[in-house]
Tab-separated table of C-alpha atoms in Angstrom:
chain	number	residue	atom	x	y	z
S	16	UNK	CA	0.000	0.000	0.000
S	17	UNK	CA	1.092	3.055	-0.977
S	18	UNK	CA	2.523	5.399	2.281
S	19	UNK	CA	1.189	8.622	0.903
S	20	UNK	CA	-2.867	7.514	1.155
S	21	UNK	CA	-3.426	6.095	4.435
S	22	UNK	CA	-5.736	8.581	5.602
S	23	UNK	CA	-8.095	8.122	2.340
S	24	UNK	CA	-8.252	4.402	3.400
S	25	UNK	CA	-9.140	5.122	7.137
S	26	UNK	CA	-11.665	7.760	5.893
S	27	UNK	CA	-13.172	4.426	3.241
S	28	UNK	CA	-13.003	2.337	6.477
S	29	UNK	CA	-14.916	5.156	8.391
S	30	UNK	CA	-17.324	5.330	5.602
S	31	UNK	CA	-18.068	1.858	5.402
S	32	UNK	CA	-18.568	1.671	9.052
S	33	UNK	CA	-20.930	4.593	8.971
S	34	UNK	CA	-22.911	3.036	6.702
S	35	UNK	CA	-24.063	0.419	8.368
S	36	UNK	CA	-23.873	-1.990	5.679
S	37	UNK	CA	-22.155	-4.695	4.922
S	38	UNK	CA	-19.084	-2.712	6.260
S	39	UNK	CA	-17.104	-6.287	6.787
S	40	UNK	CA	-16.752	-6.837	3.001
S	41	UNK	CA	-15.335	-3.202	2.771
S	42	UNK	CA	-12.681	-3.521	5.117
S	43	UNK	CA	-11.737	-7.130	3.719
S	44	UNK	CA	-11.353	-5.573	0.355
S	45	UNK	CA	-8.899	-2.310	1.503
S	46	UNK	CA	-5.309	-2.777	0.672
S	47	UNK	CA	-3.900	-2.398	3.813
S	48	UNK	CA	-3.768	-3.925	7.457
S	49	UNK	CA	-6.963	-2.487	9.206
S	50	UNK	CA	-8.824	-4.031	12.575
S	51	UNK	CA	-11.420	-2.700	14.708
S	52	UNK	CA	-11.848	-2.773	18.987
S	53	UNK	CA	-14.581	-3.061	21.391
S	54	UNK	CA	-14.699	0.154	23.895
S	55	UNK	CA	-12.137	-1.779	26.335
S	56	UNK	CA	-9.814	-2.388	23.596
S	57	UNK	CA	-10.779	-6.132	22.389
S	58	UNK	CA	-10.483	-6.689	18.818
S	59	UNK	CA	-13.505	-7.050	17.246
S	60	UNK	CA	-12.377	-7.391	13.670
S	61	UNK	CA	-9.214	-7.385	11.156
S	62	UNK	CA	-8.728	-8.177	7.609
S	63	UNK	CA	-6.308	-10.560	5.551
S	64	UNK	CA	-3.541	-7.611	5.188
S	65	UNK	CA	-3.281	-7.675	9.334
S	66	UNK	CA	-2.688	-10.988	9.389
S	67	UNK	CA	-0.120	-10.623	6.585
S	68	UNK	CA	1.709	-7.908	8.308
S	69	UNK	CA	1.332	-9.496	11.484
S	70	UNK	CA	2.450	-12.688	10.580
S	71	UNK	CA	-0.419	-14.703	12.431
S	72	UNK	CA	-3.857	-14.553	12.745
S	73	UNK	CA	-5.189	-12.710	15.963
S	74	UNK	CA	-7.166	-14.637	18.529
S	75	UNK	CA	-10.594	-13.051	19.079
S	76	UNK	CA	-11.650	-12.372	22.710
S	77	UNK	CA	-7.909	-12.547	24.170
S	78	UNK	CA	-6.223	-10.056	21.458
S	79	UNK	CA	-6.100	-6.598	23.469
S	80	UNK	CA	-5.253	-3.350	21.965
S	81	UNK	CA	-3.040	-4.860	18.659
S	82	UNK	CA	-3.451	-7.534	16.001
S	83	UNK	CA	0.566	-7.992	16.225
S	84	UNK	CA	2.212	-10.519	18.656
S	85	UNK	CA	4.695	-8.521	20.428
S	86	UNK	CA	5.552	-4.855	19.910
S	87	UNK	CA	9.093	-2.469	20.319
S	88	UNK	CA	10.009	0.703	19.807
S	89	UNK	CA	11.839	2.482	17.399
S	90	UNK	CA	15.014	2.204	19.874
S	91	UNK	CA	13.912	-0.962	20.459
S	92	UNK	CA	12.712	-0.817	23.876
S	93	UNK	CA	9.924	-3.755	24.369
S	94	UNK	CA	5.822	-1.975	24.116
S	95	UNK	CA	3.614	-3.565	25.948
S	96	UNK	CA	0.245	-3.724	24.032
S	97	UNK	CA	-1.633	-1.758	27.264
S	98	UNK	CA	0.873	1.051	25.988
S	99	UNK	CA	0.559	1.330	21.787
S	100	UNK	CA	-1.164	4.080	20.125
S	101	UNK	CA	-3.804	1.831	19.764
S	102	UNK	CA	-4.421	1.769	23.512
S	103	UNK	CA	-3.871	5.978	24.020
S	104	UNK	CA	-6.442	6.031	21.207
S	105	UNK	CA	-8.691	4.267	23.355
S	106	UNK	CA	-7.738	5.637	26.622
S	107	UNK	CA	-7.598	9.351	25.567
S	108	UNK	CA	-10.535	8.845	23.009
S	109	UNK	CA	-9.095	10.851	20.307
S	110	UNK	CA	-6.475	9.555	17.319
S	111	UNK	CA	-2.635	9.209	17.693
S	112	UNK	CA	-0.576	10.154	14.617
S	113	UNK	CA	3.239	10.585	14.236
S	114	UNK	CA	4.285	7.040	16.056
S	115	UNK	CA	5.785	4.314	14.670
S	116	UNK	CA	6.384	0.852	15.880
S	117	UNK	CA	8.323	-2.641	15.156
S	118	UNK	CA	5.931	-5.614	15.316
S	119	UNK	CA	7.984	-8.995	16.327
S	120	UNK	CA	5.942	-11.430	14.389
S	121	UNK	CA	6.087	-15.341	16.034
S	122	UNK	CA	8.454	-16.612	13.382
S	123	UNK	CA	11.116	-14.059	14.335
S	124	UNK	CA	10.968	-11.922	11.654
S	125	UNK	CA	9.821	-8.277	12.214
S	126	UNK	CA	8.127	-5.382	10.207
S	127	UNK	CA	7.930	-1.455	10.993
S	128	UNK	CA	4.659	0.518	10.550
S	129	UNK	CA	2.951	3.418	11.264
S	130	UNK	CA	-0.359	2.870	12.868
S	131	UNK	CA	-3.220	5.490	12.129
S	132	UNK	CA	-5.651	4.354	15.373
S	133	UNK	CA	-8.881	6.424	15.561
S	134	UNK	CA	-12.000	6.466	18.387
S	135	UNK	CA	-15.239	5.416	17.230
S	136	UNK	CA	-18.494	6.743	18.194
S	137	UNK	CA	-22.249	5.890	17.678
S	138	UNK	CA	-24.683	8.811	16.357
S	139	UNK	CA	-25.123	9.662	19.744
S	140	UNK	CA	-21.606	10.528	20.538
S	141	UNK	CA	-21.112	7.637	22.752
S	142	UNK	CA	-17.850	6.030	22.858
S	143	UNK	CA	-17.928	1.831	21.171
S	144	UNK	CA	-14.475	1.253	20.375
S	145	UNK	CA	-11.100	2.198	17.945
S	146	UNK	CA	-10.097	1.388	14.412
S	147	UNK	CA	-6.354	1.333	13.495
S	148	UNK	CA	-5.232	1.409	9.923
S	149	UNK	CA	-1.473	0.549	9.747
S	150	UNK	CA	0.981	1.123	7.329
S	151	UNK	CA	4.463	-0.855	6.775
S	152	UNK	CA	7.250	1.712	7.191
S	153	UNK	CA	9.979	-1.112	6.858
S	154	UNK	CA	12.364	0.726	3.902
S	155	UNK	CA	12.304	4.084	5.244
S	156	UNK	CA	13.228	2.724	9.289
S	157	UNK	CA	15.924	0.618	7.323
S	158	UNK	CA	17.120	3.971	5.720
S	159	UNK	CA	16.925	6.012	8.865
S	160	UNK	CA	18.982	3.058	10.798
S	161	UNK	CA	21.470	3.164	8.188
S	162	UNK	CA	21.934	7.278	8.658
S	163	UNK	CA	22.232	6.215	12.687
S	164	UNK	CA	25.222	3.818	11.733
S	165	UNK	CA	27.140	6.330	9.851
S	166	UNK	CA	26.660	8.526	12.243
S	167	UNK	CA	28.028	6.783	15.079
S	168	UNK	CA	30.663	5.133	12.856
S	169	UNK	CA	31.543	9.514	12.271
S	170	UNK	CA	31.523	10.214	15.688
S	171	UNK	CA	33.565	6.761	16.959
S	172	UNK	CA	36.577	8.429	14.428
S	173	UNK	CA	36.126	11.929	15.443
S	174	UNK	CA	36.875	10.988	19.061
S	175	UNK	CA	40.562	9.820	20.314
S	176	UNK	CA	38.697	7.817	23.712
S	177	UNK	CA	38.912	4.047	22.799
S	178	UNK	CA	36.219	3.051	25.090
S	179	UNK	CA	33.616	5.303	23.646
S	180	UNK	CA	34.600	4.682	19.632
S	181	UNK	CA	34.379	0.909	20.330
S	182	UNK	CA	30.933	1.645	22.204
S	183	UNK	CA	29.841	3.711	19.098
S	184	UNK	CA	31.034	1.309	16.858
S	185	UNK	CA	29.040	-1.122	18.094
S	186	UNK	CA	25.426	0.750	18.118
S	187	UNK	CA	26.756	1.393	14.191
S	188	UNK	CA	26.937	-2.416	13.811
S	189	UNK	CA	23.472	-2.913	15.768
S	190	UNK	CA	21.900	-0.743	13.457
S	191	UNK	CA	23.073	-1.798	10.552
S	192	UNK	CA	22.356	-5.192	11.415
S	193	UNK	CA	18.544	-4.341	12.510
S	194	UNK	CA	18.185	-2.301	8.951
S	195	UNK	CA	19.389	-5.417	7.607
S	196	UNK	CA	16.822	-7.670	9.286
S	197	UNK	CA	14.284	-5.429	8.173
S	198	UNK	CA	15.165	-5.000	4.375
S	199	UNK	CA	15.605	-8.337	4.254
S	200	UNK	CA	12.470	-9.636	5.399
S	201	UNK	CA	10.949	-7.222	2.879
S	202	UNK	CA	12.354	-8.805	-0.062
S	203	UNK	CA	11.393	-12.496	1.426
């Protein structure tokens, strides 16, 4: 799916929920991961893409918050699903933009997106649950951890302290070695 139009799919997915339709076939149909949650942050509902980016198929009634298995940050810090943007969304009842995660999928491999979650309300205003469009941001994380290695790989020869070049040189190698991981699991 395209990076540049994930808002025009969350506003079809919007749409198709507001229609009241047959808003399932809809979603099924949209080129990109997209799942719905109950009020307390169940989900409800995803489509084929989820479970492709996800690498497994989420288990309805104990999946919480995300349709992925387990979640990091950026700096690779483990997110625990009680924390995503899907669960601020949720919490704060209002839509988180700018974020963007690594999902750890259960055969090892991961994938970086940007998730688009949004609040859902009935006609009378009242709160019923989220729906979270996400998009793969893989090759442009891989690019961004590649500027990170040069950078540390300039700083570890700018500076005459052993210790700290062979510390810098080794966040370079980490990484390059996580941009690695994720371009290559984008060609597979």
């Amino acid at each position: 799916m395209p990076a540049q139009h994930p808002e025009r799919l969350l506003d079809e997915a919007l749409n198709a929920l507001a229609s009241a339709g047959d808003w399932r076939s809809v979603l099924d149909e949209l080129p990109a991961p997209i799942y719905t949650t109950d009020a307390e942050g169940a989900v409800t509902y995803w489509n084929r893409a989820c479970v492709d980016l996800a690498g497994r198929v989420p288990q309805l009634g104990e999946d919480r918050w995300c349709v992925t298995w387990r979640i990091y940050t950026t700096e690779g810090e483990f997110l625990p699903h009680d924390e995503c943007p899907m669960a601020e969304t949720i919490r704060e009842r209002r839509e988180v933009r700018g974020k963007v995660a690594i999902a750890l999928r259960p055969d090892g491999s991961r994938v970086a997106f940007r998730p688009y979650p949004s609040p859902l309300f009935d006609p009378d205003g009242k709160f019923t649950g989220a729906i979270n469009l996400l998009v793969d941001v893989s090759d442009e994380q891989a690019e961004a951890l590649n500027v990170e290695a040069e950078r540390c790989r300039r700083l570890a020869d700018a500076t005459f302290n052993r210790e700290v070049s062979d510390i810098l040189g080794t966040m370079a190698e980490g990484y390059e070695r996580t941009a690695g991981e994720l371009a290559r699991q984008r060609e597979a």
